[in-house]
Tab-separated table of C-alpha atoms and ligand atoms in Angstrom:
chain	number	residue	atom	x	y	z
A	1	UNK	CA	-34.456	37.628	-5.190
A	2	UNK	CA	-35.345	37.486	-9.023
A	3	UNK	CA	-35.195	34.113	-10.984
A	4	UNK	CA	-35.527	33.487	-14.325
A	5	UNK	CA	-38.348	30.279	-14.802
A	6	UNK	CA	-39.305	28.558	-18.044
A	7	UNK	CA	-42.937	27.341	-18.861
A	8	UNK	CA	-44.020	24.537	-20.227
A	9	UNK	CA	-44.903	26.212	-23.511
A	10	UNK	CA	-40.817	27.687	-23.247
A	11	UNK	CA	-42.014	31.530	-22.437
A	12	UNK	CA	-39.431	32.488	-20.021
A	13	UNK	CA	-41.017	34.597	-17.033
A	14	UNK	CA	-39.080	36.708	-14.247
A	15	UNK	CA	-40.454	35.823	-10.657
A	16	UNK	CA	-39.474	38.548	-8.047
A	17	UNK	CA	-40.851	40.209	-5.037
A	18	UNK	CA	-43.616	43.013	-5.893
A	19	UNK	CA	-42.950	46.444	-4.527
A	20	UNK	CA	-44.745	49.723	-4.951
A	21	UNK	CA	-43.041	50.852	-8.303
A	22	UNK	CA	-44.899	48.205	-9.729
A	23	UNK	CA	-48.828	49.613	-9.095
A	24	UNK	CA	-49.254	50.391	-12.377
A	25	UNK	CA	-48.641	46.890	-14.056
A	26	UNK	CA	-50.311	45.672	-11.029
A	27	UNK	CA	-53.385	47.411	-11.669
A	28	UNK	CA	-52.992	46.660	-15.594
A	29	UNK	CA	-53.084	43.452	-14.536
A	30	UNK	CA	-55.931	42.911	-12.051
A	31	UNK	CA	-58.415	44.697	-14.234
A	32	UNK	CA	-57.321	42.292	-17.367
A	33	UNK	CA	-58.480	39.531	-14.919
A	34	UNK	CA	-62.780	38.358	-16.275
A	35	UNK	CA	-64.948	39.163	-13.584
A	36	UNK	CA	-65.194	35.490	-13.266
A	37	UNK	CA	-62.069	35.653	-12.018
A	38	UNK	CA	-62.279	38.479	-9.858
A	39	UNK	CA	-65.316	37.708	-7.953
A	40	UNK	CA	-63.493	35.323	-5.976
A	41	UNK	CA	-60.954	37.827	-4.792
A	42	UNK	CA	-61.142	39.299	-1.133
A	43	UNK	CA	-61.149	43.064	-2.114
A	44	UNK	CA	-61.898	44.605	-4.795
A	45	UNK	CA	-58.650	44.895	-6.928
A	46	UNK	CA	-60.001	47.080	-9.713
A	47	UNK	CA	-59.742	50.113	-6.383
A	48	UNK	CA	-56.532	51.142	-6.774
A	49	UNK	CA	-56.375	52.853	-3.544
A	50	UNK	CA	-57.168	49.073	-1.539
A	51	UNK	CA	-54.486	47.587	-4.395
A	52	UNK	CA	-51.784	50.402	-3.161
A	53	UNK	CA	-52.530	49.763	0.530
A	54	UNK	CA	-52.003	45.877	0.170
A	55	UNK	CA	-48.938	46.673	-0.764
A	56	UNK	CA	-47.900	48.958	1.806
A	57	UNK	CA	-48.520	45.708	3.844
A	58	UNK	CA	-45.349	44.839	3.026
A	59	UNK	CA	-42.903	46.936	4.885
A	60	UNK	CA	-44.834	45.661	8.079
A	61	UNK	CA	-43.392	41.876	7.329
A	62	UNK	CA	-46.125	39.940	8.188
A	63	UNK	CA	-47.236	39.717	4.146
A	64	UNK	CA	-44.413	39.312	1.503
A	65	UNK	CA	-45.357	39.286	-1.931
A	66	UNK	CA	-43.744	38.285	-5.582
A	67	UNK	CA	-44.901	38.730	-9.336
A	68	UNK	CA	-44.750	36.887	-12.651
A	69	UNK	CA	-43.442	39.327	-15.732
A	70	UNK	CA	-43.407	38.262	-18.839
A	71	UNK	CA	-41.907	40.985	-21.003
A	72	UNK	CA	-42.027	43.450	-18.208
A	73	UNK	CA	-46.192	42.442	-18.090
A	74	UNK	CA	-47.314	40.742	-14.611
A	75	UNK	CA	-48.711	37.411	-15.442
A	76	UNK	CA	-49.384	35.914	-12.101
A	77	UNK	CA	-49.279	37.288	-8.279
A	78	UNK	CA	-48.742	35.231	-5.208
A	79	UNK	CA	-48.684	35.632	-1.724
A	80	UNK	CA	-47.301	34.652	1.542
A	81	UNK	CA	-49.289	36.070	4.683
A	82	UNK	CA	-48.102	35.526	8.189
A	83	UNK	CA	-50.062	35.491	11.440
A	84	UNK	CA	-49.821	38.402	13.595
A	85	UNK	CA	-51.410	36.187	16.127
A	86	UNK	CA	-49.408	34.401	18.660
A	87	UNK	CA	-51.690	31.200	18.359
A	88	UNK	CA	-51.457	31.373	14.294
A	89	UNK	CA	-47.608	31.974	14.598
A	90	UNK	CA	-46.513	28.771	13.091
A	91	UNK	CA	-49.109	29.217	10.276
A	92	UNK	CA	-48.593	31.074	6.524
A	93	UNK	CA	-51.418	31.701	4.589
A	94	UNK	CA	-51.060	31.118	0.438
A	95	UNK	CA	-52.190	33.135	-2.088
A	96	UNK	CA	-52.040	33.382	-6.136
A	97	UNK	CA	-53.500	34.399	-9.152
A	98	UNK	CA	-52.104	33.404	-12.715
A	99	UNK	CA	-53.883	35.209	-15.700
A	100	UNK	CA	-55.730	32.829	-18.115
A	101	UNK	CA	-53.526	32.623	-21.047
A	102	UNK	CA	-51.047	31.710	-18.844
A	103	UNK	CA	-52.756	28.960	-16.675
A	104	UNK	CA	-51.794	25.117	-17.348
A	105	UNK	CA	-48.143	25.664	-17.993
A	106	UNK	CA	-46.557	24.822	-14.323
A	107	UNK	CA	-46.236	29.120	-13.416
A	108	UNK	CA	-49.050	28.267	-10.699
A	109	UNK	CA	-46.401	25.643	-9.163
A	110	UNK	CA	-43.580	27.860	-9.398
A	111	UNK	CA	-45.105	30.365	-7.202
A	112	UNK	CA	-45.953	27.585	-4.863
A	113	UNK	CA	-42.733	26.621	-5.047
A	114	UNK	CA	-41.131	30.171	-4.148
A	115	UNK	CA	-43.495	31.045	-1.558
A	116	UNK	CA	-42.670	27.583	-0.141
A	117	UNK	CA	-39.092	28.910	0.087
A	118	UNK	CA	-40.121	32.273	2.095
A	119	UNK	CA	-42.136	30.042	4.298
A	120	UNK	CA	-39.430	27.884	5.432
A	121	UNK	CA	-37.127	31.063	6.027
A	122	UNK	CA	-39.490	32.253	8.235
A	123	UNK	CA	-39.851	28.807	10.478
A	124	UNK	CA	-43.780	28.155	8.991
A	125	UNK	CA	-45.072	25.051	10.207
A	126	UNK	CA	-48.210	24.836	8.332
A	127	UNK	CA	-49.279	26.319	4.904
A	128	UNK	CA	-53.462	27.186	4.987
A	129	UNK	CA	-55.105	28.523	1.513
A	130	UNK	CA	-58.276	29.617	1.373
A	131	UNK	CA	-60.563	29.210	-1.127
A	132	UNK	CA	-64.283	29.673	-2.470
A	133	UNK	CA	-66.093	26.416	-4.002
A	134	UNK	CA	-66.216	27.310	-7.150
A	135	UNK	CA	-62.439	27.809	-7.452
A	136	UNK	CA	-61.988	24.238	-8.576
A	137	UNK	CA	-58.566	24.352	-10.393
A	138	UNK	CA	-57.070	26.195	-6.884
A	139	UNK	CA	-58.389	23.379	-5.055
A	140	UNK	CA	-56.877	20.458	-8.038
A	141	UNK	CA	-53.777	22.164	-7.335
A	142	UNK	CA	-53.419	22.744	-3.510
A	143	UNK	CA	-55.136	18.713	-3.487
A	144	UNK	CA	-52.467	17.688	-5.690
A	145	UNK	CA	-49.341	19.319	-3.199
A	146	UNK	CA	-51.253	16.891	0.006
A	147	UNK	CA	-53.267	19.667	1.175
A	148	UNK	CA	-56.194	18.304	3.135
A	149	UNK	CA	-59.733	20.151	3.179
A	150	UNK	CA	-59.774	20.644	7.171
A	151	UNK	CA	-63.490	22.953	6.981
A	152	UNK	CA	-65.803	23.687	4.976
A	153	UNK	CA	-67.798	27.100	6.456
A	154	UNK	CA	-71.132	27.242	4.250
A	155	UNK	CA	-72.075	30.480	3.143
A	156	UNK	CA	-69.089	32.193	5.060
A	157	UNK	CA	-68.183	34.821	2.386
A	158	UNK	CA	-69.755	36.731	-0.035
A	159	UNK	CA	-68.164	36.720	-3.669
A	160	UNK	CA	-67.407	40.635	-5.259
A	161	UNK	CA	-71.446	39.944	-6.796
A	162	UNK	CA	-72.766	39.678	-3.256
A	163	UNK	CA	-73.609	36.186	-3.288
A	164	UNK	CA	-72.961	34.209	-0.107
A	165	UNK	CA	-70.438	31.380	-1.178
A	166	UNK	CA	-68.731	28.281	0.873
A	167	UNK	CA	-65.019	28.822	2.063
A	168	UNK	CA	-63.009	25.905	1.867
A	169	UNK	CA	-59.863	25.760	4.477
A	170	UNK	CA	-57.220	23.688	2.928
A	171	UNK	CA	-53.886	22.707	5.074
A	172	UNK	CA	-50.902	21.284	4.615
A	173	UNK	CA	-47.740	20.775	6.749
A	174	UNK	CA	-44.587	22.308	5.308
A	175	UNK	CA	-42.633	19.250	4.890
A	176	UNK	CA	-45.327	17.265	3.744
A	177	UNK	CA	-45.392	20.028	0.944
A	178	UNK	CA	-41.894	19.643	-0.148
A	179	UNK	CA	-42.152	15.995	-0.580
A	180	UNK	CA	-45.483	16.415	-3.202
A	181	UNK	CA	-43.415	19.474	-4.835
A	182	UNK	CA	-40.422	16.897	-5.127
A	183	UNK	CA	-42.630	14.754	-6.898
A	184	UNK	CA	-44.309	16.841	-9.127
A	185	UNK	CA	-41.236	18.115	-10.611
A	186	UNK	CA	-39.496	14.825	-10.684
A	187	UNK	CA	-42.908	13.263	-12.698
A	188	UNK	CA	-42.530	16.497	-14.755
A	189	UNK	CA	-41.064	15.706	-18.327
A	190	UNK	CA	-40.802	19.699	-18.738
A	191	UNK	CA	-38.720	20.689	-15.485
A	192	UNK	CA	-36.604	17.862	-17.053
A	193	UNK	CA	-35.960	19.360	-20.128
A	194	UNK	CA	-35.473	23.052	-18.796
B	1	COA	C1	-55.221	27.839	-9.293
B	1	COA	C2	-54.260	28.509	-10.268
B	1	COA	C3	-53.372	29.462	-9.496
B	1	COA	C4	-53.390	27.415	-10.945
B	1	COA	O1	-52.395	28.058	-11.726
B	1	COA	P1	-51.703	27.322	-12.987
B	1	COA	O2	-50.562	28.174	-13.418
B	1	COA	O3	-52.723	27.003	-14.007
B	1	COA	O4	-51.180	25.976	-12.306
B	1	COA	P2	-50.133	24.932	-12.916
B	1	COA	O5	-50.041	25.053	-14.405
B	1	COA	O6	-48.866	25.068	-12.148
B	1	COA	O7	-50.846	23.564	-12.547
B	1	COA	C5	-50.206	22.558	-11.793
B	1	COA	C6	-51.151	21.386	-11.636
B	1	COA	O8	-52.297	21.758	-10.867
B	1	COA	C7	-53.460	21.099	-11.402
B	1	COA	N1	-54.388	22.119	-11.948
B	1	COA	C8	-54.185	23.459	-12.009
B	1	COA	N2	-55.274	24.069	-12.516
B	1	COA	C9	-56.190	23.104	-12.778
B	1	COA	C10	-57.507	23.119	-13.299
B	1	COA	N3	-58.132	24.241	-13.668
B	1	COA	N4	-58.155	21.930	-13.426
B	1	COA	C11	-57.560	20.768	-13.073
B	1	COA	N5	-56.278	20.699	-12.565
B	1	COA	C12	-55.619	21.849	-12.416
B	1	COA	C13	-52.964	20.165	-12.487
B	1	COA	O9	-52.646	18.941	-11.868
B	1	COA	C14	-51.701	20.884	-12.948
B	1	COA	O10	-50.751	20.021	-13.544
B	1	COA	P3	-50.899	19.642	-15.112
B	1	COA	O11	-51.212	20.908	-15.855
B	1	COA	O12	-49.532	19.085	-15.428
B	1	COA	O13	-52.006	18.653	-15.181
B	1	COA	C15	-55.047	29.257	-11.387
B	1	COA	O14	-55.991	28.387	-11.964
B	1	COA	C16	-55.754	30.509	-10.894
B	1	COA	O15	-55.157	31.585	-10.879
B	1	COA	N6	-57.053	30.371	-10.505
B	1	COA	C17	-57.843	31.510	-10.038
B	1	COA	C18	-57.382	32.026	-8.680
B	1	COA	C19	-57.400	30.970	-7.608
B	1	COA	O16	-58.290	30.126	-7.534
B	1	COA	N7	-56.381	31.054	-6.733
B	1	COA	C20	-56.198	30.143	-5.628
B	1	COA	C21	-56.842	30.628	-4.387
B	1	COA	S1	-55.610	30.766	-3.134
């Protein structure tokens, strides 16, 4: 799969699944991320090593993964991670990171959007995304698709600084998911014009 998306600002990007050939940009891109923006991350992604072993995940299918490149530069990352667990079978887990100057022009949706698509291949029920508090514009987003906050775990995790942070555990059924993705495109005055 590789697609050709436009933004709202009219950069084209190239969405398409991430494979090992790609560590390097990978890594050029994680450590352009602000520590701001790392800190909330679940491993440390300036380790190349851990980054390399994510990967790996892969080729067990449980954890598919695709990229944003804009002129052959990664932009944005998302990911779909499956339960291994036979009670968490019907669940996929979200996740995504789009670099700053690229925020607030709809690339966040379109990986929503395509790793909405590998979730319904793969007979997901529910979609889950985790969060720390402080990731407000992840929870604005995942709010405005009809995901509901089903827990809040105080002090559950501890952020990349060490500091003991709340984990928010957002959920949304698939369909339900479609219907707000519908809508967001269909309000959209850009996906019109593209
Ligand atoms: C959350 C994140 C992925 C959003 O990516 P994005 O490319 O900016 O998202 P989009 O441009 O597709 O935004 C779609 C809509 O979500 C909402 N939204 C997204 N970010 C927002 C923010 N910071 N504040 C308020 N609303 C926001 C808006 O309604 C937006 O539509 P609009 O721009 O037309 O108003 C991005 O901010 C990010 O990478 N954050 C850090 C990592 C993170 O928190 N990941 C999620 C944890 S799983």
């Amino acid at each position: 799969m590789e697609k050709s998306e436009t933004l709202k600002d009219g950069k084209k990007v190239t969405i398409r699944p991430l494979t090992l050939k790609d560590l390097d940009r990978l890594m050029v891109f994680y450590r352009s991320l602000p520590p701001e923006d790392r800190k909330y991350l679940r491993v440390d992604v300036t380790d190349r090593k851990v980054v390399a072993e994510r990967i790996r995940l892969i080729d067990q299918g449980q954890v598919f993964r695709i990229i944003a490149l804009y002129k052959d530069k990664i932009v944005a990352d998302g990911a779909l991670e499956l339960s291994a667990d036979e009670w968490r079978r019907h669940q996929g887990e979200v996740r995504l990171i789009v670099s700053r100057p690229y925020r607030r022009k709809g690339l966040g949706m379109i990986l929503i959007r395509e790793l909405y698509f590998l979730a319904t291949a793969r007979n997901v029920e529910t979609i889950v995304a985790k969060m720390m508090r402080p990731q407000k514009g992840a929870q604005t987003i995942f709010h405005r698709l009809g995901f509901r906050e089903e827990a809040l775990l105080p002090d559950y995790v501890r952020d990349l600084t060490g500091k003991p942070q709340d984990l928010l555990i957002m959920i949304c059924k698939l369909g339900d998911m479609w219907t707000e993705l519908d809508q967001f495109y269909s309000d959209s005055d850009w996906e019109r014009c593209r």
